[in-house]
Amino acid sequence: MRIMGLDYGKKRIGVALSDEARIIAQPFTLLTRVSAVKDIEEIKRLIVENHVERVVIGHPVNMDGTLGKSALEVEAFAERLKTSASVPIELWDERLSTVAVTRILIDADVSRVKRKENVDKLSACYMLQGYLDRAAKRAPSGD
């Protein structure tokens, strides 16, 4: 089973998926937002088709730990998804993930157009990888 990472934005939702072993995150797709109902239906379809056992949504908390407008919008979206999805939904602090990904793309000399096309799904991947790494550190080592 996989874990899905979502980077929820005003116009697009970046989607990343873990591998079956839940070790490596990979960019998966970019959804163009249509409406709350249609967005959730599309995510539910992806959950089923990709055998997802948990969804992690990036939570854009302010640097001082407060919740701004974007964080509150993500929380509302997560609550709507929780009521209709058949898997656990979790928020994950994504402070600076989009900034980090944008800097990586700039350093790699990716054009502005290509950055815009890819930053959301790569941010979802970056955020999900952080979640997977933390989960791996918390898991019993088996030694």
PDB file of C-alpha atoms in Angstrom:
ATOM      1  CA  MET A   1       0.000   0.000   0.000  1.00  0.00           C
ATOM      2  CA  ARG A   2       1.106   3.537  -0.728  1.00  0.00           C
ATOM      3  CA  ILE A   3       0.911   6.922   0.929  1.00  0.00           C
ATOM      4  CA  MET A   4      -0.297   9.912  -1.088  1.00  0.00           C
ATOM      5  CA  GLY A   5       1.017  13.432  -0.572  1.00  0.00           C
ATOM      6  CA  LEU A   6      -1.015  16.468  -1.609  1.00  0.00           C
ATOM      7  CA  ASP A   7       0.137  20.046  -2.071  1.00  0.00           C
ATOM      8  CA  TYR A   8      -3.169  21.943  -2.064  1.00  0.00           C
ATOM      9  CA  GLY A   9      -3.160  25.272  -3.873  1.00  0.00           C
ATOM     10  CA  LYS A  10      -5.650  27.815  -5.143  1.00  0.00           C
ATOM     11  CA  LYS A  11      -5.430  26.666  -8.772  1.00  0.00           C
ATOM     12  CA  ARG A  12      -3.737  23.266  -8.625  1.00  0.00           C
ATOM     13  CA  ILE A  13      -3.191  20.259  -6.375  1.00  0.00           C
ATOM     14  CA  GLY A  14       0.191  18.578  -6.627  1.00  0.00           C
ATOM     15  CA  VAL A  15       0.067  14.824  -6.052  1.00  0.00           C
ATOM     16  CA  ALA A  16       2.929  12.543  -5.014  1.00  0.00           C
ATOM     17  CA  LEU A  17       2.928   8.845  -4.172  1.00  0.00           C
ATOM     18  CA  SER A  18       5.228   6.706  -2.105  1.00  0.00           C
ATOM     19  CA  ASP A  19       6.565   3.405  -3.339  1.00  0.00           C
ATOM     20  CA  GLU A  20       4.948   0.229  -1.959  1.00  0.00           C
ATOM     21  CA  ALA A  21       7.581   0.029   0.799  1.00  0.00           C
ATOM     22  CA  ARG A  22       6.746   3.607   1.841  1.00  0.00           C
ATOM     23  CA  ILE A  23      10.417   4.666   1.598  1.00  0.00           C
ATOM     24  CA  ILE A  24      10.628   6.886  -1.493  1.00  0.00           C
ATOM     25  CA  ALA A  25       8.227   9.617  -2.629  1.00  0.00           C
ATOM     26  CA  GLN A  26       7.717  10.237  -6.338  1.00  0.00           C
ATOM     27  CA  PRO A  27       5.928  13.094  -8.117  1.00  0.00           C
ATOM     28  CA  PHE A  28       2.750  11.655  -9.601  1.00  0.00           C
ATOM     29  CA  THR A  29       0.445  14.207 -11.199  1.00  0.00           C
ATOM     30  CA  LEU A  30      -0.920  17.713 -11.093  1.00  0.00           C
ATOM     31  CA  LEU A  31      -4.657  18.283 -10.756  1.00  0.00           C
ATOM     32  CA  THR A  32      -6.202  21.514 -11.957  1.00  0.00           C
ATOM     33  CA  ARG A  33      -8.766  22.610  -9.389  1.00  0.00           C
ATOM     34  CA  VAL A  34     -12.357  22.559 -10.639  1.00  0.00           C
ATOM     35  CA  SER A  35     -14.620  22.607  -7.577  1.00  0.00           C
ATOM     36  CA  ALA A  36     -14.415  21.187  -4.057  1.00  0.00           C
ATOM     37  CA  VAL A  37     -16.717  18.293  -4.960  1.00  0.00           C
ATOM     38  CA  LYS A  38     -14.951  17.393  -8.220  1.00  0.00           C
ATOM     39  CA  ASP A  39     -11.490  17.805  -6.683  1.00  0.00           C
ATOM     40  CA  ILE A  40     -12.371  15.394  -3.879  1.00  0.00           C
ATOM     41  CA  GLU A  41     -13.926  12.894  -6.298  1.00  0.00           C
ATOM     42  CA  GLU A  42     -10.730  12.918  -8.387  1.00  0.00           C
ATOM     43  CA  ILE A  43      -8.550  12.392  -5.310  1.00  0.00           C
ATOM     44  CA  LYS A  44     -10.794   9.539  -4.148  1.00  0.00           C
ATOM     45  CA  ARG A  45     -10.404   7.936  -7.591  1.00  0.00           C
ATOM     46  CA  LEU A  46      -6.608   8.228  -7.338  1.00  0.00           C
ATOM     47  CA  ILE A  47      -6.706   6.728  -3.831  1.00  0.00           C
ATOM     48  CA  VAL A  48      -8.521   3.627  -5.083  1.00  0.00           C
ATOM     49  CA  GLU A  49      -6.571   3.220  -8.346  1.00  0.00           C
ATOM     50  CA  ASN A  50      -3.192   3.517  -6.628  1.00  0.00           C
ATOM     51  CA  HIS A  51      -3.943   1.436  -3.521  1.00  0.00           C
ATOM     52  CA  VAL A  52      -3.371   4.349  -1.147  1.00  0.00           C
ATOM     53  CA  GLU A  53      -3.655   3.631   2.582  1.00  0.00           C
ATOM     54  CA  ARG A  54      -3.136   7.194   3.897  1.00  0.00           C
ATOM     55  CA  VAL A  55      -3.191  10.744   2.542  1.00  0.00           C
ATOM     56  CA  VAL A  56      -0.835  13.412   3.864  1.00  0.00           C
ATOM     57  CA  ILE A  57      -1.728  17.001   3.018  1.00  0.00           C
ATOM     58  CA  GLY A  58       0.821  19.790   3.262  1.00  0.00           C
ATOM     59  CA  HIS A  59      -0.188  22.276   5.978  1.00  0.00           C
ATOM     60  CA  PRO A  60       1.256  25.727   5.211  1.00  0.00           C
ATOM     61  CA  VAL A  61       1.772  26.960   8.769  1.00  0.00           C
ATOM     62  CA  ASN A  62       3.350  30.418   9.127  1.00  0.00           C
ATOM     63  CA  MET A  63       6.970  30.552  10.276  1.00  0.00           C
ATOM     64  CA  ASP A  64       5.825  31.700  13.736  1.00  0.00           C
ATOM     65  CA  GLY A  65       3.495  28.699  14.031  1.00  0.00           C
ATOM     66  CA  THR A  66       0.277  30.633  13.455  1.00  0.00           C
ATOM     67  CA  LEU A  67      -2.345  29.658  10.922  1.00  0.00           C
ATOM     68  CA  GLY A  68      -2.906  31.989   7.993  1.00  0.00           C
ATOM     69  CA  LYS A  69      -5.611  31.967   5.347  1.00  0.00           C
ATOM     70  CA  SER A  70      -3.924  29.217   3.293  1.00  0.00           C
ATOM     71  CA  ALA A  71      -3.553  26.933   6.319  1.00  0.00           C
ATOM     72  CA  LEU A  72      -7.226  27.392   7.202  1.00  0.00           C
ATOM     73  CA  GLU A  73      -8.238  26.603   3.602  1.00  0.00           C
ATOM     74  CA  VAL A  74      -6.138  23.424   3.709  1.00  0.00           C
ATOM     75  CA  GLU A  75      -7.750  22.427   7.018  1.00  0.00           C
ATOM     76  CA  ALA A  76     -11.237  22.905   5.529  1.00  0.00           C
ATOM     77  CA  PHE A  77     -10.267  20.833   2.470  1.00  0.00           C
ATOM     78  CA  ALA A  78      -8.804  18.098   4.699  1.00  0.00           C
ATOM     79  CA  GLU A  79     -12.024  17.951   6.732  1.00  0.00           C
ATOM     80  CA  ARG A  80     -14.125  17.595   3.559  1.00  0.00           C
ATOM     81  CA  LEU A  81     -11.824  14.831   2.323  1.00  0.00           C
ATOM     82  CA  LYS A  82     -11.948  13.050   5.709  1.00  0.00           C
ATOM     83  CA  THR A  83     -15.737  12.810   5.537  1.00  0.00           C
ATOM     84  CA  SER A  84     -15.715  11.083   2.152  1.00  0.00           C
ATOM     85  CA  ALA A  85     -12.417   9.200   1.824  1.00  0.00           C
ATOM     86  CA  SER A  86     -11.987   5.671   3.119  1.00  0.00           C
ATOM     87  CA  VAL A  87      -8.414   6.230   4.362  1.00  0.00           C
ATOM     88  CA  PRO A  88      -6.871   8.332   7.145  1.00  0.00           C
ATOM     89  CA  ILE A  89      -6.121  11.955   6.245  1.00  0.00           C
ATOM     90  CA  GLU A  90      -3.250  13.705   7.999  1.00  0.00           C
ATOM     91  CA  LEU A  91      -1.866  17.247   7.889  1.00  0.00           C
ATOM     92  CA  TRP A  92       1.916  17.684   7.677  1.00  0.00           C
ATOM     93  CA  ASP A  93       3.806  20.914   8.349  1.00  0.00           C
ATOM     94  CA  GLU A  94       5.162  21.977   4.976  1.00  0.00           C
ATOM     95  CA  ARG A  95       6.857  25.223   5.919  1.00  0.00           C
ATOM     96  CA  LEU A  96       9.223  26.285   3.153  1.00  0.00           C
ATOM     97  CA  SER A  97       8.686  23.206   0.956  1.00  0.00           C
ATOM     98  CA  THR A  98       7.588  25.262  -2.057  1.00  0.00           C
ATOM     99  CA  VAL A  99      10.432  27.718  -1.452  1.00  0.00           C
ATOM    100  CA  ALA A 100      12.964  24.863  -1.258  1.00  0.00           C
ATOM    101  CA  VAL A 101      11.656  23.206  -4.419  1.00  0.00           C
ATOM    102  CA  THR A 102      11.617  26.516  -6.303  1.00  0.00           C
ATOM    103  CA  ARG A 103      15.235  27.162  -5.320  1.00  0.00           C
ATOM    104  CA  ILE A 104      16.253  23.686  -6.455  1.00  0.00           C
ATOM    105  CA  LEU A 105      14.568  24.252  -9.821  1.00  0.00           C
ATOM    106  CA  ILE A 106      16.188  27.677 -10.220  1.00  0.00           C
ATOM    107  CA  ASP A 107      19.599  26.203  -9.356  1.00  0.00           C
ATOM    108  CA  ALA A 108      18.980  23.513 -11.979  1.00  0.00           C
ATOM    109  CA  ASP A 109      18.314  26.303 -14.503  1.00  0.00           C
ATOM    110  CA  VAL A 110      14.716  25.201 -15.112  1.00  0.00           C
ATOM    111  CA  SER A 111      12.746  27.814 -17.044  1.00  0.00           C
ATOM    112  CA  ARG A 112      10.033  29.841 -15.324  1.00  0.00           C
ATOM    113  CA  VAL A 113       7.347  28.076 -17.402  1.00  0.00           C
ATOM    114  CA  LYS A 114       8.636  24.602 -16.481  1.00  0.00           C
ATOM    115  CA  ARG A 115       8.954  25.631 -12.810  1.00  0.00           C
ATOM    116  CA  LYS A 116       5.319  26.726 -12.780  1.00  0.00           C
ATOM    117  CA  GLU A 117       4.269  23.431 -14.394  1.00  0.00           C
ATOM    118  CA  ASN A 118       6.176  21.279 -11.901  1.00  0.00           C
ATOM    119  CA  VAL A 119       6.521  23.105  -8.583  1.00  0.00           C
ATOM    120  CA  ASP A 120       3.235  21.850  -7.084  1.00  0.00           C
ATOM    121  CA  LYS A 121       3.774  18.136  -7.696  1.00  0.00           C
ATOM    122  CA  LEU A 122       7.446  18.431  -6.718  1.00  0.00           C
ATOM    123  CA  SER A 123       6.417  20.257  -3.526  1.00  0.00           C
ATOM    124  CA  ALA A 124       4.012  17.396  -2.784  1.00  0.00           C
ATOM    125  CA  CYS A 125       6.902  14.975  -3.328  1.00  0.00           C
ATOM    126  CA  TYR A 126       9.290  16.980  -1.117  1.00  0.00           C
ATOM    127  CA  MET A 127       6.681  17.174   1.659  1.00  0.00           C
ATOM    128  CA  LEU A 128       5.795  13.472   1.393  1.00  0.00           C
ATOM    129  CA  GLN A 129       9.475  12.470   1.497  1.00  0.00           C
ATOM    130  CA  GLY A 130       9.837  14.417   4.753  1.00  0.00           C
ATOM    131  CA  TYR A 131       6.838  12.542   6.145  1.00  0.00           C
ATOM    132  CA  LEU A 132       8.256   9.165   5.053  1.00  0.00           C
ATOM    133  CA  ASP A 133      11.684   9.967   6.508  1.00  0.00           C
ATOM    134  CA  ARG A 134      10.141  10.917   9.861  1.00  0.00           C
ATOM    135  CA  ALA A 135       8.017   7.754   9.880  1.00  0.00           C
ATOM    136  CA  ALA A 136      11.120   5.640   9.173  1.00  0.00           C
ATOM    137  CA  LYS A 137      12.971   7.218  12.111  1.00  0.00           C
ATOM    138  CA  ARG A 138      10.068   6.475  14.439  1.00  0.00           C
ATOM    139  CA  ALA A 139       9.642   2.869  13.308  1.00  0.00           C
ATOM    140  CA  PRO A 140      11.217   0.125  15.425  1.00  0.00           C
ATOM    141  CA  SER A 141      14.567  -0.899  13.954  1.00  0.00           C
ATOM    142  CA  GLY A 142      14.073  -4.627  14.437  1.00  0.00           C
ATOM    143  CA  ASP A 143      17.580  -5.069  15.892  1.00  0.00           C
TER     144      ASP A 143
END
